[in-house]
Short mmCIF file of C-alpha atoms in Angstrom, two decimals:
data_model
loop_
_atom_site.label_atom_id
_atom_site.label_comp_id
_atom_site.label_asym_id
_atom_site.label_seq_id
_atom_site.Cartn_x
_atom_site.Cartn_y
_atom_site.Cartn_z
CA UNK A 1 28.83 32.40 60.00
CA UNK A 2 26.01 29.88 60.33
CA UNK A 3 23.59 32.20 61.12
CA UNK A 4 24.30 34.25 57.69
CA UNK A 5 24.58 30.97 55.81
CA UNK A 6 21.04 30.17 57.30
CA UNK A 7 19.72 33.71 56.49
CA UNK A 8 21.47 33.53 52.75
CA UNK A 9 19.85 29.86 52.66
CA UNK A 10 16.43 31.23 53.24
CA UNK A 11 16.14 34.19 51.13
CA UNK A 12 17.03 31.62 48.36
CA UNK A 13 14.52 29.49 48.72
CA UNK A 14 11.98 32.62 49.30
CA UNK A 15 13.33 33.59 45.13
CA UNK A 16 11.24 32.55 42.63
CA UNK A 17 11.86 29.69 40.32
CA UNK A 18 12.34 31.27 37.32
CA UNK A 19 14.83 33.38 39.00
CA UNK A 20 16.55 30.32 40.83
CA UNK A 21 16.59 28.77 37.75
CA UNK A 22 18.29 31.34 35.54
CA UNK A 23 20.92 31.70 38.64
CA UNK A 24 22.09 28.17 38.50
CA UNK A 25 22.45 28.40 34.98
CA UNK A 26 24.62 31.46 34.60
CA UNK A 27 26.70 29.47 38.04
CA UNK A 28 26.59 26.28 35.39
CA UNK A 29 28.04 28.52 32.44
CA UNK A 30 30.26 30.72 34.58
CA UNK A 31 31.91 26.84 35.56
CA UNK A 32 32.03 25.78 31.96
CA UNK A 33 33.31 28.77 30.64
CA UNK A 34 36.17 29.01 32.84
CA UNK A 35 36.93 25.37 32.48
CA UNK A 36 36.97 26.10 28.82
CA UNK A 37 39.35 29.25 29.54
CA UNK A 38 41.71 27.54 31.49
CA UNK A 39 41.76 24.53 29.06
CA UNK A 40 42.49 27.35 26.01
CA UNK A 41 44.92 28.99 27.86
CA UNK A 42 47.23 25.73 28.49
CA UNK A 43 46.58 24.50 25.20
CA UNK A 44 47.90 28.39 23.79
CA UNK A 45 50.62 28.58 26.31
CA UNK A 46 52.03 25.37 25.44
CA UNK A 47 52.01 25.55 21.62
CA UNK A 48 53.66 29.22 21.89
CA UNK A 49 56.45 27.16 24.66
CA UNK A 50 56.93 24.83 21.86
CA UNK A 51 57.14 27.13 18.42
CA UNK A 52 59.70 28.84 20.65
CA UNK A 53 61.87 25.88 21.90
CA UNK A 54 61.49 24.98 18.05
CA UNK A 55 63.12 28.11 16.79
CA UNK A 56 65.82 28.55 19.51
CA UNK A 57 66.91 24.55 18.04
CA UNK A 58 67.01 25.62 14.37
CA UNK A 59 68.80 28.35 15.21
CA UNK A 60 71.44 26.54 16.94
CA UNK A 61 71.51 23.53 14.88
CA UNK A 62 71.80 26.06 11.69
CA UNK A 63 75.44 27.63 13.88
CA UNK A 64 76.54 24.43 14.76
CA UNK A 65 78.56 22.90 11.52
CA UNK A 66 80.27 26.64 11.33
CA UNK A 67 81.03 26.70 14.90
CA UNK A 68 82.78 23.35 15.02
CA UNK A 69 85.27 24.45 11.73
CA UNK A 70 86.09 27.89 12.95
CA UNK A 71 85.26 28.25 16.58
CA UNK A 72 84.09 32.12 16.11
CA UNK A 73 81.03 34.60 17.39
CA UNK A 74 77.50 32.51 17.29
CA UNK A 75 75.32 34.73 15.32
CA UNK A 76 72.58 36.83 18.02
CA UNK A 77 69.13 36.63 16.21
CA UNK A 78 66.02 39.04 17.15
CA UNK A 79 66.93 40.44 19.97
CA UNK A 80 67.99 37.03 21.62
CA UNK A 81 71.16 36.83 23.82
CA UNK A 82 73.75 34.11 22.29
CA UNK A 83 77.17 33.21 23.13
CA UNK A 84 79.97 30.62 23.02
CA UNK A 85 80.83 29.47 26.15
CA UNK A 86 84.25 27.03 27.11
CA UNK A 87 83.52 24.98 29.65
CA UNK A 88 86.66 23.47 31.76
CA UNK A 89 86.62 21.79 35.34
CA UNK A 90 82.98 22.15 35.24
CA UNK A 91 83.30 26.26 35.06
CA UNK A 92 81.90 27.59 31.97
CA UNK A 93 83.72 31.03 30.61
CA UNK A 94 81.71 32.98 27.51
CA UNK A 95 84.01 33.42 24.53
CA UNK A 96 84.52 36.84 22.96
CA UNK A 97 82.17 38.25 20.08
CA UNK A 98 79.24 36.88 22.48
CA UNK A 99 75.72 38.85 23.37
CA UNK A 100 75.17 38.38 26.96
CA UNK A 101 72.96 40.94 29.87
CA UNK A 102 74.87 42.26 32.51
CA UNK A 103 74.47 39.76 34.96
CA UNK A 104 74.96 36.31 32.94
CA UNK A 105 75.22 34.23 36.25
CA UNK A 106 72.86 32.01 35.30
CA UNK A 107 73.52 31.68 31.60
CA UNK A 108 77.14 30.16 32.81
CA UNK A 109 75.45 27.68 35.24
CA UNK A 110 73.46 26.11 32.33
CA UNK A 111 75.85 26.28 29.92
CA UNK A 112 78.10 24.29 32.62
CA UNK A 113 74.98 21.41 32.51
CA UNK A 114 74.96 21.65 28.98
CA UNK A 115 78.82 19.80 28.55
CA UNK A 116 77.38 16.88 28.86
CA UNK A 117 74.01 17.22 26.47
CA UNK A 118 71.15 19.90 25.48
CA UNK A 119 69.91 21.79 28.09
CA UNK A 120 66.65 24.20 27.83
CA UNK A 121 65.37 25.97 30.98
CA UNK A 122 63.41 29.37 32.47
CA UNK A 123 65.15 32.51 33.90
CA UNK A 124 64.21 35.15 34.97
CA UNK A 125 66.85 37.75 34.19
CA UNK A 126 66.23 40.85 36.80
CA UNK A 127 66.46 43.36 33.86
CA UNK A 128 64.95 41.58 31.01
CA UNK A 129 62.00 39.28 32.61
CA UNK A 130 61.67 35.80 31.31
CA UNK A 131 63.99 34.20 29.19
CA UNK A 132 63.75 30.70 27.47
CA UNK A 133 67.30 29.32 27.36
CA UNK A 134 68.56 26.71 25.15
CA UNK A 135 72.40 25.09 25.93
CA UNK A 136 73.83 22.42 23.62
CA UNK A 137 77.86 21.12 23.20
CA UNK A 138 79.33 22.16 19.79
CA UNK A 139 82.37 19.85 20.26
CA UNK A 140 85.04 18.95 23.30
CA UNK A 141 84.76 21.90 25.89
CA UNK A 142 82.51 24.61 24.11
CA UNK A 143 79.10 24.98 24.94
CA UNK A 144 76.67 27.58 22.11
CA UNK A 145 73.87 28.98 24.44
CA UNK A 146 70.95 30.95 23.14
CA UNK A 147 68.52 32.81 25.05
CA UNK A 148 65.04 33.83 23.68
CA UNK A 149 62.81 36.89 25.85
CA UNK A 150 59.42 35.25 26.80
CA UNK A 151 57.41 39.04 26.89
CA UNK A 152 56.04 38.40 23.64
CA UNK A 153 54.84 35.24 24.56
CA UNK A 154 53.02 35.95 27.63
CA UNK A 155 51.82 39.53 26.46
CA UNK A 156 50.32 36.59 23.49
CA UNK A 157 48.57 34.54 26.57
CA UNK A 158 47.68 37.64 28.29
CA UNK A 159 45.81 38.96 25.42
CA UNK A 160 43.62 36.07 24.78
CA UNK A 161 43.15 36.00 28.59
CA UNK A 162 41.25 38.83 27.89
CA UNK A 163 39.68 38.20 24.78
CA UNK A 164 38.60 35.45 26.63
CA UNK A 165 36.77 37.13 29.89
CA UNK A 166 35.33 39.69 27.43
CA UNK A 167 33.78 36.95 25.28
CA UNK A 168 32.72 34.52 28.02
CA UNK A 169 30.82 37.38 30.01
CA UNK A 170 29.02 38.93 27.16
CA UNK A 171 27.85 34.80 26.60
CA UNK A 172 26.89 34.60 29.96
CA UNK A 173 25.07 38.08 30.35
CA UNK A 174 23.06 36.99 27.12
CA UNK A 175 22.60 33.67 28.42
CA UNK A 176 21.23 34.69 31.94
CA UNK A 177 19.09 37.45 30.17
CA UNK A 178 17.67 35.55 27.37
CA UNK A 179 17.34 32.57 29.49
CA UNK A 180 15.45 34.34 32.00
CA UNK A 181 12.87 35.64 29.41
CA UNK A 182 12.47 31.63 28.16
CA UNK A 183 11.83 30.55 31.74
CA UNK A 184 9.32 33.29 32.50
CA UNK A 185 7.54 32.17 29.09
CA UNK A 186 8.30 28.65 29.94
CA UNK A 187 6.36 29.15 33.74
CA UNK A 188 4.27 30.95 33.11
CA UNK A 189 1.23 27.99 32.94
CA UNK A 190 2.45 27.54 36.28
CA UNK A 191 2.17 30.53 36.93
CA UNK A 192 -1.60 30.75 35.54
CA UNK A 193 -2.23 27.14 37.19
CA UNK A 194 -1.00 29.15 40.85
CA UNK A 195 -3.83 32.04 39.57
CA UNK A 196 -6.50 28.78 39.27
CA UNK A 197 -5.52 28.12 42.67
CA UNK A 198 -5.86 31.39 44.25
CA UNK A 199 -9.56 31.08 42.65
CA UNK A 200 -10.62 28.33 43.97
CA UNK A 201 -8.92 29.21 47.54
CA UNK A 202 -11.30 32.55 47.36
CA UNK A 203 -14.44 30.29 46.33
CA UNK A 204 -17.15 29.91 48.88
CA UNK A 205 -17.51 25.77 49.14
CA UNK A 206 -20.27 26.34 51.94
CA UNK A 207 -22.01 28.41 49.98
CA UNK A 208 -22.07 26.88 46.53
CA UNK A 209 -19.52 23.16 46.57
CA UNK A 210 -19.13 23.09 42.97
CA UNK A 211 -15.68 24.16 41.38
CA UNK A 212 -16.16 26.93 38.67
CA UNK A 213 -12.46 26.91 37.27
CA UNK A 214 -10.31 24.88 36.19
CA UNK A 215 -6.44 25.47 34.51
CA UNK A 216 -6.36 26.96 30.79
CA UNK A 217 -4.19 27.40 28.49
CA UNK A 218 -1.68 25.64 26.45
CA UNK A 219 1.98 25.50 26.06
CA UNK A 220 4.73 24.73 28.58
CA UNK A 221 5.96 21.64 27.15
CA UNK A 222 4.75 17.58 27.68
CA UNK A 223 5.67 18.53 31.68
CA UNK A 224 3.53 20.96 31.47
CA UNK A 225 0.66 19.58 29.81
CA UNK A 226 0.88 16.82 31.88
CA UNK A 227 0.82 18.43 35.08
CA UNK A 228 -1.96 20.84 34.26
CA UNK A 229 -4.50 17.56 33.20
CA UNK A 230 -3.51 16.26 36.42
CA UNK A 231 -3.86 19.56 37.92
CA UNK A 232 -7.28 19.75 36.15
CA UNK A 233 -8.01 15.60 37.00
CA UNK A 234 -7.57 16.50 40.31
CA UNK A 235 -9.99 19.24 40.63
CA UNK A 236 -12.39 17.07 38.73
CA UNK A 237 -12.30 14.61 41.75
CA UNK A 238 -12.65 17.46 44.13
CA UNK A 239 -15.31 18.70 42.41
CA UNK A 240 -17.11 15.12 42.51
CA UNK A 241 -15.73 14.47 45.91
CA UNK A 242 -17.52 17.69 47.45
CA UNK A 243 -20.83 17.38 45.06
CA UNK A 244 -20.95 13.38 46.79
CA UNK A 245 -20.65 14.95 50.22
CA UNK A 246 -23.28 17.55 49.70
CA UNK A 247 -25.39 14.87 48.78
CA UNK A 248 -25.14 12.84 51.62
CA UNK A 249 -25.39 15.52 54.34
CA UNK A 250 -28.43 16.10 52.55
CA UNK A 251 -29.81 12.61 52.31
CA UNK A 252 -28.41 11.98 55.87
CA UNK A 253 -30.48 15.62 56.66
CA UNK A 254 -33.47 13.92 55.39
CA UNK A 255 -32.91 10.65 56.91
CA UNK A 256 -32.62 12.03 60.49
CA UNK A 257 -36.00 14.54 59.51
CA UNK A 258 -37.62 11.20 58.45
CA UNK A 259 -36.55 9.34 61.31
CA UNK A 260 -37.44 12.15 64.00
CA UNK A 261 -40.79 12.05 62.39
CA UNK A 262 -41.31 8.71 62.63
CA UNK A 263 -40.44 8.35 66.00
CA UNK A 264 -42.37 10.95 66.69
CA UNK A 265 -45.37 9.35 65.57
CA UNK A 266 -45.57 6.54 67.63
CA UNK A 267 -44.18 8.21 70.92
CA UNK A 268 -46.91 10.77 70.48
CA UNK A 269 -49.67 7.72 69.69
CA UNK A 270 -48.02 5.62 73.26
CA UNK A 271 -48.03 9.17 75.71
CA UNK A 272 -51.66 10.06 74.48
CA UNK A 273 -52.92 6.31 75.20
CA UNK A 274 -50.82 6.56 78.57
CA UNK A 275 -52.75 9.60 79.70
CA UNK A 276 -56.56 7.65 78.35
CA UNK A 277 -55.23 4.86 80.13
CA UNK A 278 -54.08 6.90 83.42
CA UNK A 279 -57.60 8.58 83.22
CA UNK A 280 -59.76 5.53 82.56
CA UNK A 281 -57.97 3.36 85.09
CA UNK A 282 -61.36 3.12 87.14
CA UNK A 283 -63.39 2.35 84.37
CA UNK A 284 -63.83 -1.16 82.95
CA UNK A 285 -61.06 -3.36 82.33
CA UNK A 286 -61.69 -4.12 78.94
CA UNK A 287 -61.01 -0.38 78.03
CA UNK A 288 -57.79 -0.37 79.67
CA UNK A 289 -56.99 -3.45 77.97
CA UNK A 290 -57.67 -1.50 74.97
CA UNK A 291 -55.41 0.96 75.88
CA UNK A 292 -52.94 -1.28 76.50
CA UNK A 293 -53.05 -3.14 73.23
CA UNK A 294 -52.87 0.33 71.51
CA UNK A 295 -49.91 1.15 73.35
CA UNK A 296 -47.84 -2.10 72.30
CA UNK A 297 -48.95 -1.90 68.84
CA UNK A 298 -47.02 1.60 68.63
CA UNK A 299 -44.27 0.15 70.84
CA UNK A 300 -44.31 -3.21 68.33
CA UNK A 301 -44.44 -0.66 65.35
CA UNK A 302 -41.35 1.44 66.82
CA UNK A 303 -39.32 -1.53 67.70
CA UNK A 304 -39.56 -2.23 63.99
CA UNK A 305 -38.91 0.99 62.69
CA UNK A 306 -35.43 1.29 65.06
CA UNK A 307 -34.28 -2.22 64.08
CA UNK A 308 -34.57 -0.76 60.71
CA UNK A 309 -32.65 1.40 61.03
CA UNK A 310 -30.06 0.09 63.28
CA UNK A 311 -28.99 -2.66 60.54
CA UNK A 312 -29.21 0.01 57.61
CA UNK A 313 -26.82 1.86 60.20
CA UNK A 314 -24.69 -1.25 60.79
CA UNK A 315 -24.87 -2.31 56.81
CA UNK A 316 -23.39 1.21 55.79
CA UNK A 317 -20.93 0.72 58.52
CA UNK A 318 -20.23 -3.02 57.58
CA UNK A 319 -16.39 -2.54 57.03
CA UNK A 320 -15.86 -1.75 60.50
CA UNK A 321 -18.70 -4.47 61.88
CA UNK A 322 -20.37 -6.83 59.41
CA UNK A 323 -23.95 -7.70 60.45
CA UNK A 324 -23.72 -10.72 58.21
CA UNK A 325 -22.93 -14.58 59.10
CA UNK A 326 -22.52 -16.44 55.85
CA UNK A 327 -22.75 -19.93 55.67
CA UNK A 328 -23.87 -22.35 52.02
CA UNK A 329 -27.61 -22.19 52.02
CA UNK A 330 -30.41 -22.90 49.80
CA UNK A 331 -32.36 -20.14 48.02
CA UNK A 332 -34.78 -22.65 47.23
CA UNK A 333 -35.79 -23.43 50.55
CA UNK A 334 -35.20 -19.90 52.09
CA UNK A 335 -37.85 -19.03 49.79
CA UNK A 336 -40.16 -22.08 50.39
CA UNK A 337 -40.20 -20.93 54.44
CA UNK A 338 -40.72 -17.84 53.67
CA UNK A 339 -43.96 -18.34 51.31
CA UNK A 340 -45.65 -21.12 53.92
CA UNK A 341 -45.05 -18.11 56.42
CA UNK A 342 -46.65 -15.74 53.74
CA UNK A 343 -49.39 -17.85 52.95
CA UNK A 344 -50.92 -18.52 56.71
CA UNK A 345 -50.57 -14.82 57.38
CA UNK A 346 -51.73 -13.56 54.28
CA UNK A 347 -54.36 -15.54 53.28
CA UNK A 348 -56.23 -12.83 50.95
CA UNK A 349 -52.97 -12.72 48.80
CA UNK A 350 -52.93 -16.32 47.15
CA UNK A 351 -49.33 -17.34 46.26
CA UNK A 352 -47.66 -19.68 44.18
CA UNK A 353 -44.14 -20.72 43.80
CA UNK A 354 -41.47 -21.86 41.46
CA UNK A 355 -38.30 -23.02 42.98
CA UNK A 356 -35.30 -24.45 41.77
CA UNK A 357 -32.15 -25.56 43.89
CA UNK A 358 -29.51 -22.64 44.26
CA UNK A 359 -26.85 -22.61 46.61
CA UNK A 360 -25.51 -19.51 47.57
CA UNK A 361 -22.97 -18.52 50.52
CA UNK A 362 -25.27 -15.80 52.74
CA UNK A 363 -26.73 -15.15 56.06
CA UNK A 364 -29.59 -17.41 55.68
CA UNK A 365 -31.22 -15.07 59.00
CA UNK A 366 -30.67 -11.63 56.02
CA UNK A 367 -32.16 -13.49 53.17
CA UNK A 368 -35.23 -14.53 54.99
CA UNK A 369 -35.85 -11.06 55.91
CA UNK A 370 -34.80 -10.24 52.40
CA UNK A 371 -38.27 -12.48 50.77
CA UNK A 372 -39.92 -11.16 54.24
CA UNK A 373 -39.83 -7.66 52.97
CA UNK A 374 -40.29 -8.43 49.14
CA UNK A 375 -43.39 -10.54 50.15
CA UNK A 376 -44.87 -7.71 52.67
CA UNK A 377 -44.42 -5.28 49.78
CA UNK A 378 -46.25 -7.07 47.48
CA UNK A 379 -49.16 -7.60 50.04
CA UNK A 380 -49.28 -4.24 51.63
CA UNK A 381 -49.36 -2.37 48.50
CA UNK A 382 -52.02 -4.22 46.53
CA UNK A 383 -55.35 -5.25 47.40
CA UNK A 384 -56.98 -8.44 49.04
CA UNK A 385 -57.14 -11.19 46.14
CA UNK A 386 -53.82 -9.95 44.10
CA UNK A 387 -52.39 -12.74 43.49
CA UNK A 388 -48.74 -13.23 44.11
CA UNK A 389 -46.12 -15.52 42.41
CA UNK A 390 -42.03 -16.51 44.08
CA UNK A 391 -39.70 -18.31 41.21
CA UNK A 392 -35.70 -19.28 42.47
CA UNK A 393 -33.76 -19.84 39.63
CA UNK A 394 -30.01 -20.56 38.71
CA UNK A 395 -27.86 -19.71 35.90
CA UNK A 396 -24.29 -20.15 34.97
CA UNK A 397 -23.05 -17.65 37.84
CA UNK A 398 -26.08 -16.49 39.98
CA UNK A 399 -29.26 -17.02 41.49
CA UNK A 400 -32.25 -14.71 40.42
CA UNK A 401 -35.38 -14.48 42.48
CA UNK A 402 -38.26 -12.65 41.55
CA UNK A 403 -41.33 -11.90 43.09
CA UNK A 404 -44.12 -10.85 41.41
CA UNK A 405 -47.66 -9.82 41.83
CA UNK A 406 -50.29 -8.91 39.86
CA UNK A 407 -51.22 -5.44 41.09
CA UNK A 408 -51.89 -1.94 39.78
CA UNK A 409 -48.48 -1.18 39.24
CA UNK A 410 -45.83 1.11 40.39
CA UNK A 411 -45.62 4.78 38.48
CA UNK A 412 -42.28 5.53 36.83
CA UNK A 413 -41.48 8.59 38.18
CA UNK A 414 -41.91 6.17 42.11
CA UNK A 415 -39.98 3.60 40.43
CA UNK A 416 -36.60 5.63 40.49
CA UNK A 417 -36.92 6.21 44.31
CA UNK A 418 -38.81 3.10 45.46
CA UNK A 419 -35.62 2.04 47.16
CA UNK A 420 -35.11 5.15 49.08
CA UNK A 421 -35.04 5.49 52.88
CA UNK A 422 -38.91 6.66 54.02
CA UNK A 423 -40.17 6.90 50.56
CA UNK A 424 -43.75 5.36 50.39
CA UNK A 425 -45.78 4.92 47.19
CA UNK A 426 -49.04 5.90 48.72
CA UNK A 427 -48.00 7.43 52.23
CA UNK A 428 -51.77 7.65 53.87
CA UNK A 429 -52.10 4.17 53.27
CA UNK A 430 -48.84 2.56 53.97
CA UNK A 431 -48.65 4.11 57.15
CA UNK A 432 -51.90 2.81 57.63
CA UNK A 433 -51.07 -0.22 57.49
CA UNK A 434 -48.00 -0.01 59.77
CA UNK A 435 -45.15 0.53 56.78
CA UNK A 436 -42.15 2.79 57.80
CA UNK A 437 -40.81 3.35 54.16
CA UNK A 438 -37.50 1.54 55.17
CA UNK A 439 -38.51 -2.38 54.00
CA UNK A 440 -37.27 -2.14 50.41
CA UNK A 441 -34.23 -0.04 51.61
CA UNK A 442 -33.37 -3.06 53.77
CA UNK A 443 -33.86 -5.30 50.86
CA UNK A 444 -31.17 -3.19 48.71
CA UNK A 445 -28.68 -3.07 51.50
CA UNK A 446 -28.99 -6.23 52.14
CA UNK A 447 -28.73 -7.86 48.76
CA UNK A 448 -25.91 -5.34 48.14
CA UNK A 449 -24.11 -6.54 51.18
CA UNK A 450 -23.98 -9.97 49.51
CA UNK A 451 -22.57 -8.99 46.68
CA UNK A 452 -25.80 -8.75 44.68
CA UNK A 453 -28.17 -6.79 43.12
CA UNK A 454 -32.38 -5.67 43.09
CA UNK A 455 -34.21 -4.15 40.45
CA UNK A 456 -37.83 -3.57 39.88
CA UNK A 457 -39.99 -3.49 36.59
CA UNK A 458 -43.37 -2.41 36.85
CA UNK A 459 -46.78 -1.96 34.75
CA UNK A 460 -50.23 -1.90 35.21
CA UNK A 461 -50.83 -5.65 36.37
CA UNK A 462 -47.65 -6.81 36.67
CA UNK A 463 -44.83 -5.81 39.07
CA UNK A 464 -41.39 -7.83 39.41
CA UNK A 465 -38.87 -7.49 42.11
CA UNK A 466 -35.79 -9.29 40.80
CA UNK A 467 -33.08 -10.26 43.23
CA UNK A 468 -29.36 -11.30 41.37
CA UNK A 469 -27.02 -13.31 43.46
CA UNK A 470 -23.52 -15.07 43.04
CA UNK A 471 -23.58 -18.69 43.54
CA UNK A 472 -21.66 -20.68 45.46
CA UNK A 473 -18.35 -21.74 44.51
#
């Protein structure tokens, strides 16, 4: 029995919807209408019980003042049984001129009860059926009984009976049939929203990530409607979500092609100075000091590039491990260190400063390198006497630092990926000059790390990296 409820349970839930639906609907009705049936056939039943017990009473009441003056035959009406019965010691005998069955048993039992008040009750008579039977006293010892057949009354109840299944199953075949055709109308969005699915389960995402359908149509009701923006909403943000991941396996593609070149670069430079310096190690030693100086610039230069890239690593990872150690600092004098440092090691590049007090919560260690970087920038990428100018300044809710020097400018189209990881304005040169294309990227990250933001502006003779902080609080 379990397993068949279990097997009947599961090709349910394997029906459609609509069908499921439609099922438990014609279930609801079928309830409802025989609720209703039963309720209609009571109601019926009893009105009929009481129209009858109402004519058996007028018909006695009517016999009664005649009866009590002359003591003759009660009148038989329809086809009803009636008789005068004389009741003594409890034992009830019918009169003569009486209409009583064969076997009036009963009758004389009730009109026995009856001596002492009215008395209506149900028979069944073994010839006749059903019989309603009404007893009252006419005066001291006679008892008038009347006794009304009950066919025509339940034939009555039987017929609406009928009437009734015939009417309630032609409702319920029409409702299950018609309701049936309004579901399947009714689904049938979700029906095409289950086609949009299918689509996009068919649809090559390694091939080609972006989402070429989306769900149509109108219709269905608010429900509907709703579901099929979500529906839509949510393909949207697959659609984005896949687009944004394409994009960074593809930046993250070029970021480990840059990276494995610029490694590559420098390991190349230290094993060909290893083998000059293997092959010259009986020459003089001032050529194998040569060698050797070669061979820690590249090291120097690598060490550089894979710090780089370890904090850019760490700052994209900075919810699981923050590289940063705040702590209330000045801008001000951040800056200040970091143009005296400028100054003695760039002393082509003439600098001058404008520095207001700005306190700021930061990783004085990040911000350093932060100006480090800017200042570089400006002094790798323009030539000997350019002059350069640092300005700290503080407004209502943040600091903004700018550096700015008075080169040849930065082209627009290099302006949009200046920040990029490996990008170089003028590669030949930069690298040249020791530049890995990852200084301004650390200057972004960093700066966004704190909360903050960097933008550049650029024409010829003038160039402005601009640095937006939150102040202290």
């Amino acid at each position: 029995m379990k397993r068949f409820f279990r097997k009947w349970y599961g090709a349910w839930q394997r029906t459609r919807l609509g069908t499921r639906i439609t099922l438990g609907l014609g279930a609801l009705a079928l309830v409802v209408f025989a609720a209703v049936g039963v309720t209609m056939v009571g109601i019926m039943h009893g009105y009929l019980d009481r129209r009858l017990d109402e004519q058996l009473s007028k018909s006695q009441n009517t016999q009664l003042p005649q009866l009590r003056e002359t003591h003759g035959s009660p009148q038989s009406i329809y086809s009803w049984y009636s008789a005068l019965y004389k009741v003594r010691d409890g034992v009830a005998s019918p009169e003569p001129g009486g209409r009583l069955p064969g076997d009036a048993k009963q009758l004389a039992e009730i009109a026995a009860d009856a001596a002492g008040g009215d008395v209506t009750r149900n028979i069944y008579l073994h010839d006749d059926g059903p019989y309603r039977v009404r007893a009252c006293p006419v005066d001291n010892g006679s008892v008038l009984l009347s006794a009304a057949p009950q066919k025509d009354l339940d034939g009555t109840v039987r017929q609406l009976i009928w009437v009734e299944v015939g009417a309630f199953a032609f409702a319920l075949a029409v409702l299950v049939v018609v309701g049936r055709l309004v579901l399947s109308r009714g689904l049938r969005p979700l029906a095409d929203m289950a086609g949009t699915a299918h689509d996009i389960a068919s649809h090559d995402l390694a091939a080609n990530p972006a989402l070429p359908v989306r769900a149509a149509g109108t219709g269905g009701g608010a429900e509907v409607e709703e579901l099929r923006t979500a529906f839509n909403v949510m393909l949207a943000h697959i659609d984005t979500s896949l687009a944004a991941k394409t994009e960074a396996n593809e930046r993250l593609r070029r970021f480990v092609a840059d990276a494995s070149h610029e490694l590559r670069t420098p390991l190349t430079s230290i094993r060909g100075y290893a083998d000059l310096f293997r092959y010259a190690a009986a020459n003089e030693p001032a050529e194998r000091e040569a060698h050797l100086a070669k061979i820690r610039s590249e090291t120097a230069r690598m060490s550089v590039l894979v710090d780089d890239l370890l904090l850019l690593a760490r700052l994209d990872a900075r919810a699981a491990e923050t590289p940063l150690r705040p702590e209330r600092v000045d801008l001000a004098e951040l800056a200040g260190d970091a143009a005296d440092a400028f100054t003695a090691g760039r002393p082509d590049h003439p600098l001058t400063t404008s520095l207001d007090a700005a306190l700021v919560d930061a990783d004085p260690v990040r911000l350093r390198q932060v100006f480090d970087n800017l200042l570089t920038n400006a002094a790798v990428h323009t030539p000997p006497g350019t002059a350069v100018h640092v300005s700290v300044a503080a407004s209502d809710s943040e600091a903004v630092v700018r550096v700015t020097d008075a080169g040849p400018g930065i082209a627009v189209a290099d302006q949009e990926r200046i920040f990029d990881r490996f990008f170089r304005v003028d590669d030949s040169r930069t690298r040249g000059n020791g530049g890995t294309g990852l200084g301004l990227s650390v200057v972004r990250s960093l700066v966004t790390a704190h909360s903050g933001t960097v933008a550049v502006s650029s024409e010829p003779g003038r160039t402005t990296f601009t640095v937006r902080l939150p102040l202290a609080r």
